mmCIF file of C-alpha atoms and ligand atoms in Angstrom:
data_model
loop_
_atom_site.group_PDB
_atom_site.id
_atom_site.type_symbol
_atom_site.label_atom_id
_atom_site.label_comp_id
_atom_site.label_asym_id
_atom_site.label_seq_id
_atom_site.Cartn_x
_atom_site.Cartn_y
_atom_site.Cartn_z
ATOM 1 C CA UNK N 1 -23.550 -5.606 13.737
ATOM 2 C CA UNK N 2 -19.867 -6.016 14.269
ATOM 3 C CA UNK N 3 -19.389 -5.017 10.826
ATOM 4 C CA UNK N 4 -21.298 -1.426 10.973
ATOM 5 C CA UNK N 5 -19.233 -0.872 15.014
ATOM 6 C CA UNK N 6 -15.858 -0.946 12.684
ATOM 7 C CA UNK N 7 -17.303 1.089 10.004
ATOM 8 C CA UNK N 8 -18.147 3.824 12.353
ATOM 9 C CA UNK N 9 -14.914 3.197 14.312
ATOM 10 C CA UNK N 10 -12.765 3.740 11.059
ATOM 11 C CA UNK N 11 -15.232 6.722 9.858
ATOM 12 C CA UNK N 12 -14.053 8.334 13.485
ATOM 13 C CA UNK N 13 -10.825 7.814 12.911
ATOM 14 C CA UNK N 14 -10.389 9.178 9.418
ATOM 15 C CA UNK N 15 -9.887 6.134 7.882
ATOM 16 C CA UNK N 16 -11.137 6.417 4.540
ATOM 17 C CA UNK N 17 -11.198 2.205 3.519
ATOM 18 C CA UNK N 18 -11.998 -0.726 5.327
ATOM 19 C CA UNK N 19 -13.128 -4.113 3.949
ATOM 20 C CA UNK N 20 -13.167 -7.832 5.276
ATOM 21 C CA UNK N 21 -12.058 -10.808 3.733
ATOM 22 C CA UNK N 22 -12.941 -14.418 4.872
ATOM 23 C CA UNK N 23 -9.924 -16.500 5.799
ATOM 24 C CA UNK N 24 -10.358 -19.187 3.907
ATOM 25 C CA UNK N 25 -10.214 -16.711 0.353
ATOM 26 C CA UNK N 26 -6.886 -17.437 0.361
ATOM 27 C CA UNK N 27 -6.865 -21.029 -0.949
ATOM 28 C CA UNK N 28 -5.372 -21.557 -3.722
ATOM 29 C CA UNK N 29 -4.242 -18.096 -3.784
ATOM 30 C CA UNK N 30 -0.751 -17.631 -2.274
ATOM 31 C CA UNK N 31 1.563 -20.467 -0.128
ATOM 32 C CA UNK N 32 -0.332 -22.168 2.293
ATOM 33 C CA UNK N 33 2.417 -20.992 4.860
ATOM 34 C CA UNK N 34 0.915 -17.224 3.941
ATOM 35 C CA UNK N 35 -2.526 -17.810 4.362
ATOM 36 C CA UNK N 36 -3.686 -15.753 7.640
ATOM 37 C CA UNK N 37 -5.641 -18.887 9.608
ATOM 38 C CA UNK N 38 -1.868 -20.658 8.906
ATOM 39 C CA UNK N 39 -0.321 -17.595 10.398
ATOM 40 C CA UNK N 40 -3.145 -17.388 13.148
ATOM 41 C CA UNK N 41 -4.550 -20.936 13.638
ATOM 42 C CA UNK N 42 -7.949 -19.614 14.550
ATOM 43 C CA UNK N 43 -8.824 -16.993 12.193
ATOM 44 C CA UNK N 44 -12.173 -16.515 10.664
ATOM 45 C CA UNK N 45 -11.837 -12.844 9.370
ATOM 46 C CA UNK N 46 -9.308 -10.686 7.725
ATOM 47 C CA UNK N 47 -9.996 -6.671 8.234
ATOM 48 C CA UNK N 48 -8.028 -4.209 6.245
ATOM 49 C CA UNK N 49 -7.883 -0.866 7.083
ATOM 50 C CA UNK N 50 -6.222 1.730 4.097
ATOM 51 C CA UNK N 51 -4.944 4.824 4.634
ATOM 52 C CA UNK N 52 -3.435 7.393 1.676
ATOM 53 C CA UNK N 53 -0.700 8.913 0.492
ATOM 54 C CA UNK N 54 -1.293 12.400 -0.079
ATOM 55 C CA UNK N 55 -0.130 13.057 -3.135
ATOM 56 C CA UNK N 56 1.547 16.575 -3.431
ATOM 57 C CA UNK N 57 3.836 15.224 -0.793
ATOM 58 C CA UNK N 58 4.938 12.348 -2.914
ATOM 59 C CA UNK N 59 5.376 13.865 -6.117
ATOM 60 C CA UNK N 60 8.472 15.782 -4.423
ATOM 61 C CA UNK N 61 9.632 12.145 -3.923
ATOM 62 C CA UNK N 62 12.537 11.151 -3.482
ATOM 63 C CA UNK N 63 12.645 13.579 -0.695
ATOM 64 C CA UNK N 64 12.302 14.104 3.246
ATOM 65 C CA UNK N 65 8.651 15.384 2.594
ATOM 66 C CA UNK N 66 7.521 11.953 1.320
ATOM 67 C CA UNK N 67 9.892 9.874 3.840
ATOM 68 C CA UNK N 68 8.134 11.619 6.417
ATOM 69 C CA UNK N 69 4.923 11.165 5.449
ATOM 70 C CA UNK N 70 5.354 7.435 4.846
ATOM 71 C CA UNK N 71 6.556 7.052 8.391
ATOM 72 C CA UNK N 72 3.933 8.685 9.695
ATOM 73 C CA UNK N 73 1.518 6.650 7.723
ATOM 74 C CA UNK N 74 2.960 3.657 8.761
ATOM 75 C CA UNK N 75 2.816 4.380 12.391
ATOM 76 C CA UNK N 76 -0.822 5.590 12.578
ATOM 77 C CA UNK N 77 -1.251 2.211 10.042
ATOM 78 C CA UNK N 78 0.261 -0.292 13.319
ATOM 79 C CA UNK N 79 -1.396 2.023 15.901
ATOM 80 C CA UNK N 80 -4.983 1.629 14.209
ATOM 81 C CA UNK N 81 -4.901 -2.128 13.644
ATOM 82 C CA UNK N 82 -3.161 -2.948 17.035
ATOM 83 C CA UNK N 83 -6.263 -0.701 18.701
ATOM 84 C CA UNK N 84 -9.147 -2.715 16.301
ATOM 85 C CA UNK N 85 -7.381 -5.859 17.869
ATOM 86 C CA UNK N 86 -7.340 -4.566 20.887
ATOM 87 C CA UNK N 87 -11.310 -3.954 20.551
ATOM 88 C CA UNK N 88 -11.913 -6.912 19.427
ATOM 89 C CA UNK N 89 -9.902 -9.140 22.283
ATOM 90 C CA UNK N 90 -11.687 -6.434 25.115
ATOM 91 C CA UNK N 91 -15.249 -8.018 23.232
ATOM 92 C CA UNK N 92 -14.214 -11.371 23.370
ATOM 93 C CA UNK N 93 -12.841 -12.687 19.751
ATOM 94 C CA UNK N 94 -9.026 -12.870 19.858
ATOM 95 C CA UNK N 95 -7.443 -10.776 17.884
ATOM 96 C CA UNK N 96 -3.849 -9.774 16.375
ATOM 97 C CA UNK N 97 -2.730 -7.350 14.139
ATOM 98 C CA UNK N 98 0.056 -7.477 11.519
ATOM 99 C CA UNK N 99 3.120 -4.692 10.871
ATOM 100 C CA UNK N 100 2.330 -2.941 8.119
ATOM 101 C CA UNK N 101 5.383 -3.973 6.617
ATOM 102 C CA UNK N 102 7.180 -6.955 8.536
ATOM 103 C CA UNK N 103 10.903 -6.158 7.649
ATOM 104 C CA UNK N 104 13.854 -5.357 9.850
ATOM 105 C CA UNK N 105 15.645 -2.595 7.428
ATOM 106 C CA UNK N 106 16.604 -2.842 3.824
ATOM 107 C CA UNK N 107 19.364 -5.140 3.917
ATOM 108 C CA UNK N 108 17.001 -7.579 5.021
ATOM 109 C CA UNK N 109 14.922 -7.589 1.920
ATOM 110 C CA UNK N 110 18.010 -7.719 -0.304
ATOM 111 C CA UNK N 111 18.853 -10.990 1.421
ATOM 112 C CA UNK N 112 14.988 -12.022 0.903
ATOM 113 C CA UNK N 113 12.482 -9.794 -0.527
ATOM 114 C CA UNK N 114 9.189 -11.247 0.949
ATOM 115 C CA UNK N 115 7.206 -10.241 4.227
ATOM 116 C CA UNK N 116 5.545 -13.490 6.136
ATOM 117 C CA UNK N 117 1.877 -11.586 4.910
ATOM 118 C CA UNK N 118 0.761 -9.715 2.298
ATOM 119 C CA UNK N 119 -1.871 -6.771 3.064
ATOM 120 C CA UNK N 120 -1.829 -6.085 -0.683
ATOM 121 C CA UNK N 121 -3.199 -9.396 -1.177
ATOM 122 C CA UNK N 122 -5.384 -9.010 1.930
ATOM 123 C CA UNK N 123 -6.423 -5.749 0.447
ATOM 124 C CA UNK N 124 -7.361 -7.304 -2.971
ATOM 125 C CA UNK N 125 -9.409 -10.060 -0.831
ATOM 126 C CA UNK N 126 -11.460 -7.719 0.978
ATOM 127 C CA UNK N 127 -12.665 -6.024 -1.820
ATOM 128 C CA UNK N 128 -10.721 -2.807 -1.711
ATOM 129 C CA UNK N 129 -9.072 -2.347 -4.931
ATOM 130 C CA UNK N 130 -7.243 -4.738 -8.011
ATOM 131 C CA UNK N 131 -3.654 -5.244 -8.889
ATOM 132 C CA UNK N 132 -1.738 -3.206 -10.992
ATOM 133 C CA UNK N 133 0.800 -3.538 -13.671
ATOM 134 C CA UNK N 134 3.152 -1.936 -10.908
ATOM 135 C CA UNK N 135 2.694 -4.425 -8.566
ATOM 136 C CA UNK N 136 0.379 -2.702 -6.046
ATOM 137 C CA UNK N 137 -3.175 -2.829 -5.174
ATOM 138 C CA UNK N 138 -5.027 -0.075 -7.478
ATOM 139 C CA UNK N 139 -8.028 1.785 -5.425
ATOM 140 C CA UNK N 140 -11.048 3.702 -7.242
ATOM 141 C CA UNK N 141 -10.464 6.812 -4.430
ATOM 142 C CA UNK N 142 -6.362 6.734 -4.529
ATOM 143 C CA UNK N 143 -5.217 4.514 -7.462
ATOM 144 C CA UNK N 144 -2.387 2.742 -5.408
ATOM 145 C CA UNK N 145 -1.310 5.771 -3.420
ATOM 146 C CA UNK N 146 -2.344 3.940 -0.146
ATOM 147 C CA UNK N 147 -0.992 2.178 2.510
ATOM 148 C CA UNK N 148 -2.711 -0.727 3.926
ATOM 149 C CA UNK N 149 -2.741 -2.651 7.536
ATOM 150 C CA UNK N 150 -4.357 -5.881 8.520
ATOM 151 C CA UNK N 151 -5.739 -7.438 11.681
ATOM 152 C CA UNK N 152 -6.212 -11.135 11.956
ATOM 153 C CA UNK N 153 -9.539 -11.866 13.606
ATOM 154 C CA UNK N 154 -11.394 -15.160 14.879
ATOM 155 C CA UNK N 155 -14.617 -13.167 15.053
ATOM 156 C CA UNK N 156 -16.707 -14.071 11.914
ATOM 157 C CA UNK N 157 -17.279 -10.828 9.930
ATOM 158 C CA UNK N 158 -19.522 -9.909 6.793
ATOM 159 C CA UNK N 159 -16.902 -10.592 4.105
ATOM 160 C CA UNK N 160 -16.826 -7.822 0.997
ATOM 161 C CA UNK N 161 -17.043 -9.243 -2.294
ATOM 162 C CA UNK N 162 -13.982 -9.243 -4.475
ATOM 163 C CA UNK N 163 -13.933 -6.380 -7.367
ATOM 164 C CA UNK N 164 -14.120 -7.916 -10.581
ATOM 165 C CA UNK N 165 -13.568 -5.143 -12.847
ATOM 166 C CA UNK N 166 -9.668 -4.175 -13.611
ATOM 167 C CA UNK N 167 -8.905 -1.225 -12.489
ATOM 168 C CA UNK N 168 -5.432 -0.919 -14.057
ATOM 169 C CA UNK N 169 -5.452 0.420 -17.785
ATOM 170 C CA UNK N 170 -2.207 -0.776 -18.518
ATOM 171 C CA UNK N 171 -1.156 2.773 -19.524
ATOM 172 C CA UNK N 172 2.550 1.999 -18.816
ATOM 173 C CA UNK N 173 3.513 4.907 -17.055
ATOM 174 C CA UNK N 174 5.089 3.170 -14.210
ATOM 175 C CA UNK N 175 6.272 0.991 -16.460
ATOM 176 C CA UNK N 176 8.627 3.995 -18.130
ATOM 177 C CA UNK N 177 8.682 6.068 -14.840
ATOM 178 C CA UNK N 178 10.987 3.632 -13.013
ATOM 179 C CA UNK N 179 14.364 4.705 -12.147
ATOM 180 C CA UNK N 180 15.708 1.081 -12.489
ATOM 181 C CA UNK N 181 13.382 -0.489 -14.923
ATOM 182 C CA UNK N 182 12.103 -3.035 -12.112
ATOM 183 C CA UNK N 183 8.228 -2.558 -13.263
ATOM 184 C CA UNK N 184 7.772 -5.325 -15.579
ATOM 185 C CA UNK N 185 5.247 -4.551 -18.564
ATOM 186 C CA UNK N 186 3.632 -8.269 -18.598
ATOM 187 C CA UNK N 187 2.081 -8.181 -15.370
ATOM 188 C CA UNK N 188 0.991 -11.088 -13.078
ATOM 189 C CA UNK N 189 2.101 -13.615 -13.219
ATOM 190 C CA UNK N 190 4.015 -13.492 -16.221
ATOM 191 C CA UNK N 191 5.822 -10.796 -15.654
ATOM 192 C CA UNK N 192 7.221 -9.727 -12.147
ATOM 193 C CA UNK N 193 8.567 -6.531 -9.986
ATOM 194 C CA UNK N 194 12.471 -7.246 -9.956
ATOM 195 C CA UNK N 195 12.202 -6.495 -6.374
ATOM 196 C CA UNK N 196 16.064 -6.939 -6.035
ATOM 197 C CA UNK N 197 16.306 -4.521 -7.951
ATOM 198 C CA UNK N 198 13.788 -2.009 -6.076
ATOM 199 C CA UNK N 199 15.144 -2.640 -2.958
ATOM 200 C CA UNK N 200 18.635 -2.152 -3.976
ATOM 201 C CA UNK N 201 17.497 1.301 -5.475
ATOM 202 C CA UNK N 202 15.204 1.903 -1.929
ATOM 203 C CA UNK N 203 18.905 0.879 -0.053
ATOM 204 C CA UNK N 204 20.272 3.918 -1.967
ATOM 205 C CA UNK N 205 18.124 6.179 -1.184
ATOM 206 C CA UNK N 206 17.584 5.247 2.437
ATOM 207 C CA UNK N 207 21.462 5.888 3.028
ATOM 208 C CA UNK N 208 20.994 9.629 1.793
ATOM 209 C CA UNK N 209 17.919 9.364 4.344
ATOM 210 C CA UNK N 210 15.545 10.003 1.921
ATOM 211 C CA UNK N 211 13.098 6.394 1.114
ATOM 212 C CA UNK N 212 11.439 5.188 -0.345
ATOM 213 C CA UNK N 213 10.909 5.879 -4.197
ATOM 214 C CA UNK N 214 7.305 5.930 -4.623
ATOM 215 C CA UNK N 215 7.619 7.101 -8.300
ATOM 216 C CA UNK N 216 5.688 3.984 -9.745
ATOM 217 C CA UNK N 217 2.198 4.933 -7.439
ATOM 218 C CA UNK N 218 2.754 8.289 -7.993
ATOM 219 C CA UNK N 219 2.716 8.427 -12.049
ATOM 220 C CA UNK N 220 -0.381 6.379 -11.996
ATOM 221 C CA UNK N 221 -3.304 7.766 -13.504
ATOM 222 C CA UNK N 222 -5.998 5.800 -12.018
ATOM 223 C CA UNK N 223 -7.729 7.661 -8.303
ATOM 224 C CA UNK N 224 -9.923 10.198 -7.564
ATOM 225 C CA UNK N 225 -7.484 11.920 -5.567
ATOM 226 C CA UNK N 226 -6.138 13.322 -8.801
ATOM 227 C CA UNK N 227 -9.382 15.293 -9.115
ATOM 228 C CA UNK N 228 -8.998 16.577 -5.624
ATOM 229 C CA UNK N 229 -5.485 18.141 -6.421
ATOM 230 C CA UNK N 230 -6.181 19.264 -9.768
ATOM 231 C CA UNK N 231 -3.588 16.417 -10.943
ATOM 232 C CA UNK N 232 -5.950 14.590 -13.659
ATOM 233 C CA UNK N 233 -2.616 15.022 -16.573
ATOM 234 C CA UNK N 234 -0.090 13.457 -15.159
ATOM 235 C CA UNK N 235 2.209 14.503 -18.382
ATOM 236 C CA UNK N 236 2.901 17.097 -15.307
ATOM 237 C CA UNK N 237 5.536 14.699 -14.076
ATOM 238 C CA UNK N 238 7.383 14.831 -17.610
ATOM 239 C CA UNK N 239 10.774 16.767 -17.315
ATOM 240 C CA UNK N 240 9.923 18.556 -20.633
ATOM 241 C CA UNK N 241 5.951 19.776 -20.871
ATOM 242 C CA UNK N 242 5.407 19.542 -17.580
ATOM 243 C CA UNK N 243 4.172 22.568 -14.985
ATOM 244 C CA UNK N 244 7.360 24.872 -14.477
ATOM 245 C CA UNK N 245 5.970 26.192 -10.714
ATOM 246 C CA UNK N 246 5.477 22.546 -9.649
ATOM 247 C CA UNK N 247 8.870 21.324 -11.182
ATOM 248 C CA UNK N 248 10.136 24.394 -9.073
ATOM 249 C CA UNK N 249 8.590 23.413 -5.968
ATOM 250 C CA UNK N 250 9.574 19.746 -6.037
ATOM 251 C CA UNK N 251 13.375 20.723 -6.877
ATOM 252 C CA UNK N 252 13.321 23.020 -4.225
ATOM 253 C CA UNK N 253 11.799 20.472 -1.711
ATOM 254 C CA UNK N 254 14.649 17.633 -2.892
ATOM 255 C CA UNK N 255 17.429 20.490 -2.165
ATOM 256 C CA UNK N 256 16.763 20.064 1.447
ATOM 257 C CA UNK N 257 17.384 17.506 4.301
ATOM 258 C CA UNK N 258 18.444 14.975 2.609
ATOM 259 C CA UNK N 259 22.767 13.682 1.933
HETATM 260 C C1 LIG A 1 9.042 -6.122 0.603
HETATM 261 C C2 LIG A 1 8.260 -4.908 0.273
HETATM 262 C C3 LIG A 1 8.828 -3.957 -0.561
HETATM 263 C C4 LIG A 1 10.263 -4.051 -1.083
HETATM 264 C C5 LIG A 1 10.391 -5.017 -2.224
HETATM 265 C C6 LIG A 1 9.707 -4.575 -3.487
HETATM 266 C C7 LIG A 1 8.496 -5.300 -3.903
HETATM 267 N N1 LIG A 1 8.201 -5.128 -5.166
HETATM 268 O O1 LIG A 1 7.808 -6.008 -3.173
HETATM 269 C C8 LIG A 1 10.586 -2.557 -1.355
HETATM 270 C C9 LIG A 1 11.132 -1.971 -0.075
HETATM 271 C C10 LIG A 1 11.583 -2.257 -2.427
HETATM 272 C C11 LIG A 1 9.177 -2.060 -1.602
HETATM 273 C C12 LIG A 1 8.879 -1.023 -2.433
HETATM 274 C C13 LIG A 1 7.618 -0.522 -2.556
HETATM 275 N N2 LIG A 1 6.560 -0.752 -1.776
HETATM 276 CO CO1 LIG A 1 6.492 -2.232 -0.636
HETATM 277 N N3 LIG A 1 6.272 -3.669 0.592
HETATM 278 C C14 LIG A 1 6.984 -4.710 0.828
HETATM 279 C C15 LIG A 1 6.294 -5.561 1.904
HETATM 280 C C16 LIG A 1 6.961 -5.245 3.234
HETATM 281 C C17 LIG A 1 6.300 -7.045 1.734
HETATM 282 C C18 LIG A 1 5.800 -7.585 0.388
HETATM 283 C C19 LIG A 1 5.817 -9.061 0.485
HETATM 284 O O2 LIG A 1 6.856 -9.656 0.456
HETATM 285 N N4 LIG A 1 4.675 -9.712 0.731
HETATM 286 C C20 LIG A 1 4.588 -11.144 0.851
HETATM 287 C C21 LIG A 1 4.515 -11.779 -0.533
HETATM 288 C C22 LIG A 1 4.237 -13.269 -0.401
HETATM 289 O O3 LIG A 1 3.400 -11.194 -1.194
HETATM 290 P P1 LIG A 1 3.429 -10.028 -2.297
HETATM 291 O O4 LIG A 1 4.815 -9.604 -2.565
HETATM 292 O O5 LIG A 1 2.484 -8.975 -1.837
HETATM 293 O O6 LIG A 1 2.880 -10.709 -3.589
HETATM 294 C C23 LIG A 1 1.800 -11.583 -3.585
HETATM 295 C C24 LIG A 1 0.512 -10.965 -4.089
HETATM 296 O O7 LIG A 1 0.681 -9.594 -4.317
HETATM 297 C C25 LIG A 1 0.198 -11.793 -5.337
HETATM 298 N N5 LIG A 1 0.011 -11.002 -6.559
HETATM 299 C C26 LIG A 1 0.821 -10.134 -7.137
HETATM 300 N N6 LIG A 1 0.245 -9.643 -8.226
HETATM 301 C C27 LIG A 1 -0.979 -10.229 -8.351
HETATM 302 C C28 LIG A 1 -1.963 -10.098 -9.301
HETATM 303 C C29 LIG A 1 -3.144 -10.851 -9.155
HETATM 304 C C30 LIG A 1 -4.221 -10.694 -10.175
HETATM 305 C C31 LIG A 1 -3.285 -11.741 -8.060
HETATM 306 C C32 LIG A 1 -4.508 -12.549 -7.879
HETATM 307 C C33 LIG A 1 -2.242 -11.853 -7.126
HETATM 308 C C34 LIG A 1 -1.119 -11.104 -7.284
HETATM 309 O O8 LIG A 1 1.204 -12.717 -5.544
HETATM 310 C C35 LIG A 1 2.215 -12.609 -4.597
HETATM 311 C C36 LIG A 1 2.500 -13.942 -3.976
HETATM 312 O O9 LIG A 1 1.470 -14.338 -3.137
HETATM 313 C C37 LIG A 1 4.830 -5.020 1.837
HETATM 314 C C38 LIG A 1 4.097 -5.051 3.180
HETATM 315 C C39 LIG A 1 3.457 -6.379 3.406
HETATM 316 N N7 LIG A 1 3.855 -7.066 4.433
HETATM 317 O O10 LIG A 1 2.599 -6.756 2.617
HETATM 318 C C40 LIG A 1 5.021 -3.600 1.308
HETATM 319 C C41 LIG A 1 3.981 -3.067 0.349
HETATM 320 C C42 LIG A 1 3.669 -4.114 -0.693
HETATM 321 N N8 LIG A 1 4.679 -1.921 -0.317
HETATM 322 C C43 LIG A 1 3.929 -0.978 -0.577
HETATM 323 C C44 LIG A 1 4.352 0.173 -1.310
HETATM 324 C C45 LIG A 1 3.375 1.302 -1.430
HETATM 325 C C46 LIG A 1 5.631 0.210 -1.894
HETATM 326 C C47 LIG A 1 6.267 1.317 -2.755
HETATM 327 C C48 LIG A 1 5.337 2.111 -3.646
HETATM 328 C C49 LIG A 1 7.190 2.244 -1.966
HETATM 329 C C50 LIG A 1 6.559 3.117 -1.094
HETATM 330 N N9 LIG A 1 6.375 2.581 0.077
HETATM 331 O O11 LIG A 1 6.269 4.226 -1.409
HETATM 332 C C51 LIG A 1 7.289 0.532 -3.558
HETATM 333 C C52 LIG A 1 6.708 -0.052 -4.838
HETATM 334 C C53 LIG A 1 7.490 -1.191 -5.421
HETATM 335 C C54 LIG A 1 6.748 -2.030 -6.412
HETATM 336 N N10 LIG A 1 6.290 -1.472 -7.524
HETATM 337 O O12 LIG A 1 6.565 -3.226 -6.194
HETATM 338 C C55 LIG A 1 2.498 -1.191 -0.069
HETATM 339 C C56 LIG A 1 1.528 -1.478 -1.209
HETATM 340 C C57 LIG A 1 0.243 -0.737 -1.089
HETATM 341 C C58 LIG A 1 -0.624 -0.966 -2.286
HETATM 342 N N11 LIG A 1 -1.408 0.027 -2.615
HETATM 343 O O13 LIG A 1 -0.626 -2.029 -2.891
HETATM 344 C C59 LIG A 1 2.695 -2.393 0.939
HETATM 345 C C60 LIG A 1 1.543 -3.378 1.010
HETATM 346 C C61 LIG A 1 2.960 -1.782 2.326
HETATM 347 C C62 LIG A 1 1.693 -1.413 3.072
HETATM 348 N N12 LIG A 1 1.589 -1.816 4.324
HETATM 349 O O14 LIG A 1 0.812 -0.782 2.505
HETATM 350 N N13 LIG A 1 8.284 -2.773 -0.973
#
């Protein structure tokens, strides 16, 4: 019942993924300090909301177009999840929601690159998508172009099972496309993100007023979105080979309103 009220409520709202995870998925999974019923003594039910990136806007990236976007997907991320908690408290469970991304600026994550809660790993527990070599949650609609927001519930919801395909091909194209080599090619766990070093690189570009990067979910071949856009080759991103009207377009985009 509660389960089919946020499906419609999302569906309203143009949010194209939701899923639920049970709390107690993440044992053995991550620190117990990062599990959600540690961060909300209490919780029963982890709901994840995803919204995407659309992607002509981030293949100008690095650029004001894609800056803006993000922040505008971020806010409408906190603004839906705060409003599901909301909804939920109003119907009796107590309910919180989490920022989307749980940093106070960049120089914050240089000092230590970890949030208190992971929504890609909430994501990947409520069924929405698998991880990629680039670190991020790969879905079958968007590949990883999507942003995700959780909201820590003590109602007990209709968990989603947990993919078990791979959705990641290991193609290595974010694995080249990185501007600072931080994509590792080994993947989890042997291989990690250098996220000093993609944060130092997002630092840069926020001081021309242009983050973040993006360039590792945007090479990715792997979402249906691609079809939508006509983007299926994504040898379109190559500097030689690739589409001279959209190479003219992005440069023309990066020319502007940025330092
Ligand atoms: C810090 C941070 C950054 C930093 C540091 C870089 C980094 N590599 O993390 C900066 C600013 C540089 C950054 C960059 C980017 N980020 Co960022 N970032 C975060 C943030 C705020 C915190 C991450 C964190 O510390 N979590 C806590 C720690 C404990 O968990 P974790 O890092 O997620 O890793 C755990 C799991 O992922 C798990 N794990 C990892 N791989 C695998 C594989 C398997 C099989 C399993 C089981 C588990 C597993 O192990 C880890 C330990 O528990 C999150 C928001 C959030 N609060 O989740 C967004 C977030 C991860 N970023 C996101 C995105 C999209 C990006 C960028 C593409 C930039 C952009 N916004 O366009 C780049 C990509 C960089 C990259 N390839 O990693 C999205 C990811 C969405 C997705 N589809 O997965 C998030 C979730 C934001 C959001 N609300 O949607 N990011």
């Amino acid at each position: 019942m509660m389960k089919k009220i946020l499906q419609r409520w999302c569906t309203d709202h143009e949010i194209p993924l939701m899923g639920v995870a049970d709390a107690t998925r993440w044992r053995g999974e991550v620190p117990e300090e990062y599990h959600p019923d540690s961060i909300y003594p209490g919780c029963r039910s982890v709901i994840v909301i995803g919204l995407p990136i659309h992607l002509p806007s981030l293949e100008s990236s690095p650029s004001i177009q894609y800056a803006e976007m993000y922040r505008t997907v971020n806010s409408l991320l906190d603004q839906y999840t705060y409003r599901i908690a909301e909804r939920l408290n109003q119907a009796g469970f107590p309910s919180v929601s989490i920022p989307r991304d749980g940093y106070g600026g960049i120089e914050a994550l240089i000092k230590n690159p970890v949030a208190f809660f992971s929504h890609r790993h909430a994501a990947y527990l409520a069924g929405l998508g698998t991880f990629g070599l680039n670190n991020m949650v790969l879905t079958p609609a968007y590949g990883p172009r999507v942003r995700f927001g959780s909201v820590l519930t003590t109602a007990v919801i209709e968990p989603d099972p947990i993919r078990e395909d791979e959705l990641c091909t290991r193609c290595m194209e974010c694995v080249t496309a990185c501007p600072v080599r931080a994509v590792s090619s080994e993947g989890y766990p042997e291989g990690k993100t250098n996220k000093q070093a993609c944060a130092k690189y997002s630092a840069s570009l926020s001081r021309k007023g242009i983050s973040p990067c993006g360039i590792c979910i945007k090479v990715c071949p792997i979402g249906s979105d691609r079809i939508l856009y006509g983007r299926e080759d994504t040898g379109i991103y190559r500097k030689e080979g690739g589409d001279p009207a959209l190479q003219r377009a992005w440069e023309h985009i990066r020319r502007h309103g940025a330092l």
